[in-house]
Amino acid sequence: MTIGNNIISSLGIGSGIQSGTMVEQLTALERAPAQERIDTDRSKFSSQISDIGFLKNAMSLLQDSADVLADSATFASKTASYNDSNILVPELLDENAVTGSYNVIVDQLASAHSLSVSDANAFTSPTAIVGSGTLKFSFGEWVDADTFVENTELSSKTLTIDGTNNTLNGIKDAINKADMGVQASIVDDGANGHKLVLTSPSGKTQQMRIEVTEAGGSPTNTDNDGLSRLAFVEGAANRQLTQLKGGQDALFRVNNLAVVRSDNTVDDVIDGFTFTLSKKSTDDADSFNIDINEDKTVAEQAVRDFVEGYNAFLEAIQPLVGFTEGEDGEEGSYGSLYRDPTVRTLLSSLREQIVNQAGNTTGNFTALTNLGVRTELDGSLSINDKDFRAAFDNNFADVRALFVADTQSSSDKVLVNNFTQYATEGVYDIAITTEPSQGSLTGNAVANNPLAALTTPVSGYWTGAANDPNLLANLADVVTPPGPTDYDFSLVVDGVATNAVSITPGTYADYNALAIEIQNNINADANLIGASKTVTVAYNGTGFVITSDSTGDNSSVTGLANIGGAASELGLSTGSATAGAEGTGDYSFSIRVDGTDSGTINVAYGSYADNTALATYLEQQINNDSALKEAGKSVTVSWDTDHFVITSESFGSSSAVFVTDIGAEAIDLGLSAGTSNSGEDVAGTVNGVQGFGSGNVFLPALNTPAYGLSFLIAGGATTSQVTFSRGFGAGLSSLLENYLSNNGILAEKEQNINRQLDRLEDKQDTLDRRIEAYEARLMAQFMAMERIINSLNSSGSFLDGLADRLPNTARNS
């Protein structure tokens, strides 16, 4: 029990008056009017908060119906009918499908190039050691076993195989992780052992060429050992892998038009229709026929659902915004939002949107009434089925234009690529004063014919050490025994090992003559003749150089061995090998695109048909750079008469192209001393008011009717008249969004009501403190009264019998 309660309970004990009760009653009377006002306001605001939440839920459901009407897909649904044919499988029919009839005949299915380890080279287990070195995957077309045409649009990839991954499992994982489209698996065939199976992407020009370089530098060999067991290169003798299936393209006809695709799944022949070829046609009669037509039922149902949803919305909010009749004679009541100005404005705007025109539509229908949708006296909607049916059957394009946002531009170089809720429907005149441009690098004229230089491969060769200065004399002395006669040695040319090569002793005019003798004897070797390999031998002033007559990465002269007792005088046993290559010049460079620096761009040696083909290759190499990819930067590269032009794909003042680091031979491409030009941002006006440009995106000025529209401007644009129609669906959805968004009108109203509730809490606290003070004051007053009464009572008790005690009035005993 509190002190105040103790005091109240003690009041009246001395006086006999119910003072405590009186204090409580007086306090309650003092509190009642103010408390009633607070409670009434609290109840009202709490009801409004609850009812606004209910209203928002109802509006959200209505907005969902409006969004369906605003979605172009609702009015672009397609239906397809086709015959019972199994030559292809329909996969997807989307809104972009073009109506019409199509006939498909399949002449050939696409297949993927597939290779396997041969039976003889099968492994005992997935963990068996294969070998170490490198595997170079190239992709292109195998014209025949000896001719491979590389696909320059596909990058080759070299994998390093070492002690960390030189098992069958390790190589499989390395290939799969290389992300080059090749799928590797290990299969136990049940008879020979475990085999590595490789499958490339399907298509004739995506077949695999696999070149092996063994650890230590030896190229692909034919000895069925080491990593070379995975080789698949030109020449049947050099192929260790078995071809399971060759890669080929899909060949088919659509309405008798011949089509070639590298994959059996096709999505770019019949717009909006994706299908997978599954079986070759037996003849021209074995075809797939499909009829694609508009499906209006989706749109019809969407409109009917909206009418039903709108009527349900009105019914749901009636108790909130209208009058509800009482039951069983009870008095009716108005909803908590009945007189709310915000809600009244909302409902008025909704009715106006429903009844009035749908804005600046680009079709002939301007309001729901054109579809047979009527507004009843109570505000609900109804559908006249006859008019409704006629509108969809005869004027479907106008129906779509009524509901879906649409833009039309008098110039194909000025397009509306986006709009927001702030944009006003209307017609806008666009004038472009500065067209957007891209940053570019215009190279100087190329020098030293890089096209030819890039196709000049290099031969592999062996450079011997200095020969014995008495070599010629010693060879001549052998004619008269007992001079040394063992001038034999062996070597490996392009991976083919020779038998013993003998140098005939005798008298030679000079070392050049001896070089010819060495060359003739090497080329006379039976192994080299069988493999069509030859060499050229020259004297460089100090020693002999043996050069393979082949060129490129497979060209080599190595393995000088079996040196005879006198052959060391030739200086060949302590020489060094230089591997062949497609070229030795440094044609690499780095580039900065829109402020992003690339890594090293390598230009591979190869056969380029012309400078345009080389430009295409350069573009591919630049755009495949990881740093540029990550930053979303890309370029186009073109050939213009005598120079290359590199152009950024982006527009605007931040668009620029510079070559930063360049290799010694890459200077011949003319890029390092070229002219760089930065791009420009678009500039112009909308209805005469200056807008804002960023790159090729043009925005109207803030607080103008067109604000909220975004224009995409192409080069060469001058003027255009743009018509923007938001459409009924988008317009209604935008109206509802103004109220429903997190910073919308209803959210602001909720905040205001919550602030009112907070103020009521403050009023409650103030009232509680005032009443507490009032009660304390009453208690103090009643306690003072109690003291007075107690004093009077004490005085009364003293006066009782006073006359009997006074001397003159006292009674005698």
Short mmCIF file of N, CA and C in Angstrom, two decimals, residues 40-117:
data_model
loop_
_atom_site.label_atom_id
_atom_site.label_comp_id
_atom_site.label_asym_id
_atom_site.label_seq_id
_atom_site.Cartn_x
_atom_site.Cartn_y
_atom_site.Cartn_z
N THR A 40 -10.98 9.10 -26.21
CA THR A 40 -11.72 9.18 -27.47
C THR A 40 -10.76 9.39 -28.63
N ASP A 41 -9.80 10.31 -28.47
CA ASP A 41 -8.83 10.57 -29.54
C ASP A 41 -7.93 9.35 -29.78
N ARG A 42 -7.53 8.71 -28.68
CA ARG A 42 -6.67 7.53 -28.82
C ARG A 42 -7.41 6.43 -29.59
N SER A 43 -8.65 6.21 -29.25
CA SER A 43 -9.45 5.19 -29.95
C SER A 43 -9.61 5.54 -31.42
N LYS A 44 -9.85 6.84 -31.69
CA LYS A 44 -10.03 7.27 -33.07
C LYS A 44 -8.75 7.08 -33.87
N PHE A 45 -7.63 7.52 -33.33
CA PHE A 45 -6.36 7.42 -34.07
C PHE A 45 -5.94 5.96 -34.23
N SER A 46 -6.16 5.16 -33.20
CA SER A 46 -5.80 3.74 -33.31
C SER A 46 -6.63 3.06 -34.39
N SER A 47 -7.91 3.41 -34.44
CA SER A 47 -8.77 2.86 -35.49
C SER A 47 -8.31 3.30 -36.87
N GLN A 48 -7.89 4.56 -36.98
CA GLN A 48 -7.43 5.07 -38.27
C GLN A 48 -6.16 4.36 -38.72
N ILE A 49 -5.24 4.15 -37.78
CA ILE A 49 -4.01 3.43 -38.11
C ILE A 49 -4.35 2.03 -38.62
N SER A 50 -5.22 1.34 -37.90
CA SER A 50 -5.61 -0.01 -38.31
C SER A 50 -6.32 0.00 -39.65
N ASP A 51 -7.23 0.96 -39.83
CA ASP A 51 -8.00 1.00 -41.07
C ASP A 51 -7.15 1.43 -42.26
N ILE A 52 -6.15 2.29 -42.03
CA ILE A 52 -5.24 2.67 -43.12
C ILE A 52 -4.44 1.44 -43.55
N GLY A 53 -4.01 0.63 -42.59
CA GLY A 53 -3.32 -0.61 -42.93
C GLY A 53 -4.19 -1.52 -43.78
N PHE A 54 -5.47 -1.63 -43.40
CA PHE A 54 -6.40 -2.44 -44.17
C PHE A 54 -6.60 -1.85 -45.56
N LEU A 55 -6.70 -0.51 -45.64
CA LEU A 55 -6.87 0.17 -46.92
C LEU A 55 -5.66 -0.07 -47.82
N LYS A 56 -4.48 -0.01 -47.26
CA LYS A 56 -3.26 -0.22 -48.04
C LYS A 56 -3.21 -1.64 -48.60
N ASN A 57 -3.64 -2.62 -47.79
CA ASN A 57 -3.66 -3.99 -48.28
C ASN A 57 -4.63 -4.13 -49.46
N ALA A 58 -5.80 -3.50 -49.32
CA ALA A 58 -6.78 -3.56 -50.41
C ALA A 58 -6.25 -2.86 -51.65
N MET A 59 -5.59 -1.71 -51.46
CA MET A 59 -5.01 -0.99 -52.59
C MET A 59 -3.90 -1.78 -53.24
N SER A 60 -3.12 -2.49 -52.46
CA SER A 60 -2.02 -3.30 -52.99
C SER A 60 -2.56 -4.40 -53.90
N LEU A 61 -3.66 -5.02 -53.50
CA LEU A 61 -4.27 -6.05 -54.35
C LEU A 61 -4.79 -5.43 -55.64
N LEU A 62 -5.36 -4.24 -55.55
CA LEU A 62 -5.84 -3.55 -56.75
C LEU A 62 -4.66 -3.18 -57.65
N GLN A 63 -3.56 -2.79 -57.04
CA GLN A 63 -2.37 -2.44 -57.82
C GLN A 63 -1.83 -3.66 -58.57
N ASP A 64 -1.89 -4.83 -57.93
CA ASP A 64 -1.44 -6.05 -58.60
C ASP A 64 -2.24 -6.27 -59.88
N SER A 65 -3.56 -6.04 -59.80
CA SER A 65 -4.39 -6.20 -61.00
C SER A 65 -4.02 -5.17 -62.06
N ALA A 66 -3.72 -3.93 -61.62
CA ALA A 66 -3.32 -2.89 -62.57
C ALA A 66 -1.98 -3.21 -63.22
N ASP A 67 -1.06 -3.79 -62.43
CA ASP A 67 0.26 -4.13 -62.97
C ASP A 67 0.15 -5.19 -64.06
N VAL A 68 -0.78 -6.12 -63.89
CA VAL A 68 -0.98 -7.13 -64.93
C VAL A 68 -1.44 -6.46 -66.23
N LEU A 69 -2.32 -5.46 -66.11
CA LEU A 69 -2.80 -4.74 -67.29
C LEU A 69 -1.68 -3.89 -67.91
N ALA A 70 -0.74 -3.45 -67.08
CA ALA A 70 0.36 -2.61 -67.59
C ALA A 70 1.46 -3.43 -68.24
N ASP A 71 1.48 -4.73 -68.00
CA ASP A 71 2.53 -5.61 -68.51
C ASP A 71 2.25 -5.94 -69.98
N SER A 72 3.20 -5.58 -70.83
CA SER A 72 3.01 -5.84 -72.26
C SER A 72 2.83 -7.31 -72.57
N ALA A 73 3.41 -8.18 -71.72
CA ALA A 73 3.30 -9.62 -71.96
C ALA A 73 1.86 -10.09 -71.87
N THR A 74 1.03 -9.39 -71.07
CA THR A 74 -0.37 -9.76 -70.94
C THR A 74 -1.08 -9.69 -72.28
N PHE A 75 -0.68 -8.72 -73.10
CA PHE A 75 -1.35 -8.50 -74.38
C PHE A 75 -0.51 -9.03 -75.55
N ALA A 76 0.54 -9.79 -75.23
CA ALA A 76 1.39 -10.33 -76.29
C ALA A 76 1.51 -11.85 -76.18
N SER A 77 0.64 -12.47 -75.42
CA SER A 77 0.70 -13.93 -75.28
C SER A 77 0.44 -14.59 -76.62
N LYS A 78 1.13 -15.69 -76.83
CA LYS A 78 0.99 -16.43 -78.07
C LYS A 78 0.57 -17.87 -77.77
N THR A 79 -0.09 -18.45 -78.72
CA THR A 79 -0.46 -19.85 -78.64
C THR A 79 0.08 -20.55 -79.88
N ALA A 80 0.43 -21.80 -79.75
CA ALA A 80 1.01 -22.53 -80.87
C ALA A 80 0.32 -23.88 -81.02
N SER A 81 0.12 -24.27 -82.24
CA SER A 81 -0.38 -25.61 -82.55
C SER A 81 0.58 -26.24 -83.53
N TYR A 82 0.88 -27.52 -83.38
CA TYR A 82 1.84 -28.16 -84.25
C TYR A 82 1.48 -29.63 -84.43
N ASN A 83 2.04 -30.20 -85.46
CA ASN A 83 1.74 -31.60 -85.79
C ASN A 83 2.52 -32.55 -84.89
N ASP A 84 2.18 -33.80 -84.97
CA ASP A 84 2.82 -34.83 -84.13
C ASP A 84 4.09 -35.30 -84.82
N SER A 85 5.18 -34.56 -84.58
CA SER A 85 6.46 -34.91 -85.17
C SER A 85 7.52 -34.92 -84.09
N ASN A 86 8.44 -35.88 -84.17
CA ASN A 86 9.47 -35.99 -83.14
C ASN A 86 10.84 -35.54 -83.63
N ILE A 87 10.89 -34.79 -84.74
CA ILE A 87 12.20 -34.33 -85.22
C ILE A 87 12.70 -33.14 -84.42
N LEU A 88 11.81 -32.46 -83.71
CA LEU A 88 12.26 -31.40 -82.80
C LEU A 88 11.31 -31.32 -81.62
N VAL A 89 11.82 -30.71 -80.54
CA VAL A 89 11.05 -30.56 -79.30
C VAL A 89 10.87 -29.07 -79.02
N PRO A 90 9.63 -28.57 -78.99
CA PRO A 90 9.41 -27.16 -78.63
C PRO A 90 9.84 -26.92 -77.19
N GLU A 91 10.57 -25.83 -76.96
CA GLU A 91 11.08 -25.53 -75.62
C GLU A 91 10.40 -24.31 -75.00
N LEU A 92 10.26 -23.22 -75.78
CA LEU A 92 9.75 -21.97 -75.22
C LEU A 92 9.07 -21.16 -76.31
N LEU A 93 7.91 -20.60 -75.97
CA LEU A 93 7.20 -19.68 -76.84
C LEU A 93 6.92 -18.43 -76.02
N ASP A 94 7.59 -17.31 -76.34
CA ASP A 94 7.42 -16.12 -75.52
C ASP A 94 6.68 -15.03 -76.28
N GLU A 95 6.54 -13.88 -75.63
CA GLU A 95 5.72 -12.80 -76.17
C GLU A 95 6.27 -12.22 -77.46
N ASN A 96 7.56 -12.44 -77.73
CA ASN A 96 8.15 -11.88 -78.94
C ASN A 96 7.96 -12.76 -80.17
N ALA A 97 7.32 -13.90 -79.98
CA ALA A 97 7.12 -14.80 -81.11
C ALA A 97 6.31 -14.10 -82.20
N VAL A 98 6.76 -14.29 -83.44
CA VAL A 98 6.09 -13.67 -84.58
C VAL A 98 5.04 -14.64 -85.10
N THR A 99 3.81 -14.16 -85.19
CA THR A 99 2.72 -15.01 -85.66
C THR A 99 2.98 -15.45 -87.09
N GLY A 100 2.57 -16.67 -87.39
CA GLY A 100 2.76 -17.21 -88.73
C GLY A 100 2.83 -18.71 -88.70
N SER A 101 3.01 -19.30 -89.88
CA SER A 101 3.13 -20.75 -90.02
C SER A 101 4.55 -21.09 -90.45
N TYR A 102 5.12 -22.10 -89.82
CA TYR A 102 6.50 -22.46 -90.09
C TYR A 102 6.62 -23.97 -90.29
N ASN A 103 7.47 -24.33 -91.26
CA ASN A 103 7.75 -25.73 -91.56
C ASN A 103 9.24 -25.98 -91.39
N VAL A 104 9.60 -26.99 -90.59
CA VAL A 104 11.00 -27.28 -90.29
C VAL A 104 11.35 -28.68 -90.75
N ILE A 105 12.43 -28.81 -91.51
CA ILE A 105 12.96 -30.11 -91.93
C ILE A 105 14.39 -30.21 -91.44
N VAL A 106 14.74 -31.29 -90.77
CA VAL A 106 16.07 -31.47 -90.19
C VAL A 106 16.91 -32.35 -91.10
N ASP A 107 18.00 -31.80 -91.64
CA ASP A 107 18.88 -32.55 -92.53
C ASP A 107 20.05 -33.18 -91.78
N GLN A 108 20.47 -32.57 -90.68
CA GLN A 108 21.61 -33.11 -89.92
C GLN A 108 21.59 -32.53 -88.52
N LEU A 109 21.85 -33.36 -87.52
CA LEU A 109 21.93 -32.90 -86.14
C LEU A 109 23.35 -32.45 -85.82
N ALA A 110 23.47 -31.46 -84.97
CA ALA A 110 24.80 -31.04 -84.50
C ALA A 110 25.34 -32.09 -83.54
N SER A 111 26.65 -32.27 -83.58
CA SER A 111 27.28 -33.20 -82.65
C SER A 111 28.57 -32.61 -82.14
N ALA A 112 29.01 -33.08 -81.00
CA ALA A 112 30.23 -32.59 -80.37
C ALA A 112 31.41 -33.50 -80.70
N HIS A 113 32.57 -32.90 -80.86
CA HIS A 113 33.80 -33.67 -81.06
C HIS A 113 34.12 -34.42 -79.78
N SER A 114 34.34 -35.70 -79.90
CA SER A 114 34.58 -36.53 -78.71
C SER A 114 35.80 -37.40 -78.94
N LEU A 115 36.72 -37.38 -77.97
CA LEU A 115 37.97 -38.14 -78.04
C LEU A 115 38.13 -39.01 -76.80
N SER A 116 38.87 -40.09 -76.97
CA SER A 116 39.11 -40.99 -75.83
C SER A 116 40.52 -41.54 -75.90
N VAL A 117 41.09 -41.84 -74.74
CA VAL A 117 42.35 -42.58 -74.69
C VAL A 117 42.15 -43.91 -75.40
#
